[in-house]
Amino acid sequence: MLLVSTFGRYLTKQFARSILGVFGTFFFLIGTLDFVELMRRAGDSPLATTPLIVQLALFRVPSVAEQIFPFAVLFGGMFALLTLSRKLELVVARSVGVSAWQFLQPAGLVAAVIGLFSILVYNPLAADLKRKATALETRLFVRAAQSTNAPEIWLRQRSIDGQAIIRAAASLPDGEGLSQVAIFSFSPGGGFNERIDAKQAVLHQGYWELTDARVVSATEEPQTYSSYLFATTLEPDQMRQSFTPPEAVGFWSMPTVIERTRRAGLDTTRYELRYQSLLARPMLLVAMVLVAASVSLRFFRFGGVTKLVVGGVAAGFMLYVATQLSEELGSSGIINPVVAAWLPATIGAMLGALALLHQEDG
């Protein structure tokens, strides 16, 4: 078997070095550009010192760089194959009967291992650093954050009194409550109970504590309270997760987050889609290897490096666009999140394999 042979180990080393080298280059470039942008913003904040800006940039880069794993595998695979072709090493391998499917085994193995490492180790670390980066960025650029037109926060909860829809202008700095809150309460049968407007709402175990609340119901005159309690089954972690982006939730925490969010009556589509996309990542990276091979193996026979490289970049970009489009359709509920996450990887692998079959087997 080629994987355990000396040549197989050599190919594995070449593919791993190329892919990790490309990823490291992208990682450095993203970090540098992000640091420059943060230094530009630091001029408006007296709290933003250079060491804190460096720390913030380091916290932000892993989450952003996680999105380039497919391109790192694509470009790294293309570079490794073209280098082997230029040195005529693949020519020698083909002359002794090694097929394209055999010397792509090390590349597929490297891509699959990198995919597993990225979801089991890299993703939880990147998600944790992203949460820290968000907290640090809020502290450093609090004025800028307050001046932006942030989207409203919407929550839906179930309690012993029925269902309620909560709208808020923003979350409190400590993440334990909401500001400028409007609560629309409904009975278990679906009938309207009351509307509550409050300056802020702090979440405790089993209830919301509303400050400066005005209660309007269909059966009574409007009432004003300095403090008003409203029952809930939400927990602080659930509330934060409801407006925390899925990218800030690590792979190992995702099943728990999905289950707790579902029990609270909140929408879990975004988290389910993110979880399935992580599971599909190893297959997507293997598909990128097949795409890279389909545009790189013909170099030593027909030439035209520039055309092949452009074709590989275009193919990888199209697969990336298809992935983003599928995820958008999945997050909007048009297609099932499982289908949305696995469809691009499956189609990419099938098309790459088809292209290789056409080139290598006629």
GROMACS .gro file of N, CA and C in nm, residues 145-146 148-155 166-173 175-181 199-201 208 239 243:
model
   93
  145ALA      N    1  -1.878   5.133   1.973
  145ALA     CA    2  -1.983   5.031   1.968
  145ALA      C    3  -2.119   5.091   1.996
  146GLN      N    4  -2.124   5.189   2.088
  146GLN     CA    5  -2.252   5.251   2.120
  146GLN      C    6  -2.302   5.341   2.008
  148THR      N    7  -2.268   5.288   1.685
  148THR     CA    8  -2.311   5.214   1.566
  148THR      C    9  -2.456   5.173   1.579
  149ASN      N   10  -2.519   5.154   1.465
  149ASN     CA   11  -2.659   5.110   1.463
  149ASN      C   12  -2.664   4.959   1.466
  150ALA      N   13  -2.650   4.903   1.585
  150ALA     CA   14  -2.651   4.757   1.599
  150ALA      C   15  -2.792   4.705   1.578
  151PRO      N   16  -2.807   4.585   1.523
  151PRO     CA   17  -2.941   4.529   1.503
  151PRO      C   18  -3.009   4.499   1.635
  152GLU      N   19  -3.140   4.504   1.636
  152GLU     CA   20  -3.215   4.473   1.757
  152GLU      C   21  -3.202   4.325   1.791
  153ILE      N   22  -3.222   4.295   1.919
  153ILE     CA   23  -3.216   4.159   1.968
  153ILE      C   24  -3.359   4.108   1.987
  154TRP      N   25  -3.384   3.990   1.935
  154TRP     CA   26  -3.517   3.928   1.948
  154TRP      C   27  -3.501   3.792   2.017
  155LEU      N   28  -3.586   3.768   2.116
  155LEU     CA   29  -3.589   3.640   2.187
  155LEU      C   30  -3.731   3.588   2.192
  166ILE      N   31  -3.962   3.882   2.306
  166ILE     CA   32  -3.886   3.989   2.369
  166ILE      C   33  -3.804   4.061   2.263
  167ARG      N   34  -3.819   4.191   2.261
  167ARG     CA   35  -3.738   4.274   2.171
  167ARG      C   36  -3.655   4.371   2.255
  168ALA      N   37  -3.526   4.385   2.221
  168ALA     CA   38  -3.438   4.474   2.297
  168ALA      C   39  -3.347   4.549   2.201
  169ALA      N   40  -3.308   4.670   2.243
  169ALA     CA   41  -3.220   4.750   2.159
  169ALA      C   42  -3.076   4.698   2.163
  170ALA      N   43  -3.034   4.648   2.279
  170ALA     CA   44  -2.897   4.599   2.294
  170ALA      C   45  -2.888   4.517   2.422
  171SER      N   46  -2.778   4.446   2.437
  171SER     CA   47  -2.751   4.372   2.560
  171SER      C   48  -2.673   4.461   2.656
  172LEU      N   49  -2.686   4.434   2.784
  172LEU     CA   50  -2.609   4.506   2.885
  172LEU      C   51  -2.463   4.465   2.877
  173PRO      N   52  -2.370   4.552   2.921
  173PRO     CA   53  -2.228   4.521   2.909
  173PRO      C   54  -2.186   4.390   2.972
  175GLY      N   55  -2.360   4.124   2.986
  175GLY     CA   56  -2.421   4.011   2.918
  175GLY      C   57  -2.530   3.942   2.995
  176GLU      N   58  -2.572   3.998   3.109
  176GLU     CA   59  -2.673   3.933   3.192
  176GLU      C   60  -2.811   3.996   3.176
  177GLY      N   61  -2.826   4.086   3.084
  177GLY     CA   62  -2.955   4.152   3.067
  177GLY      C   63  -2.964   4.228   2.937
  178LEU      N   64  -3.077   4.299   2.920
  178LEU     CA   65  -3.107   4.372   2.798
  178LEU      C   66  -3.149   4.513   2.831
  179SER      N   67  -3.132   4.604   2.736
  179SER     CA   68  -3.174   4.743   2.754
  179SER      C   69  -3.281   4.778   2.653
  180GLN      N   70  -3.368   4.876   2.693
  180GLN     CA   71  -3.478   4.922   2.608
  180GLN      C   72  -3.561   4.802   2.559
  181VAL      N   73  -3.630   4.740   2.653
  181VAL     CA   74  -3.696   4.611   2.631
  181VAL      C   75  -3.846   4.630   2.607
  199LYS      N   76  -3.701   4.996   3.082
  199LYS     CA   77  -3.571   5.056   3.052
  199LYS      C   78  -3.465   4.949   3.036
  200GLN      N   79  -3.470   4.849   3.123
  200GLN     CA   80  -3.378   4.736   3.111
  200GLN      C   81  -3.438   4.614   3.179
  201ALA      N   82  -3.385   4.499   3.144
  201ALA     CA   83  -3.430   4.372   3.201
  201ALA      C   84  -3.308   4.289   3.236
  208TRP      N   85  -3.734   3.750   3.495
  208TRP     CA   86  -3.673   3.876   3.453
  208TRP      C   87  -3.705   3.983   3.557
  239MET      N   88  -2.967   3.298   2.706
  239MET     CA   89  -2.994   3.431   2.654
  239MET      C   90  -2.876   3.483   2.573
  243PHE      N   91  -2.816   3.546   2.094
  243PHE     CA   92  -2.765   3.648   2.003
  243PHE      C   93  -2.613   3.640   1.989
   0.00000   0.00000   0.00000
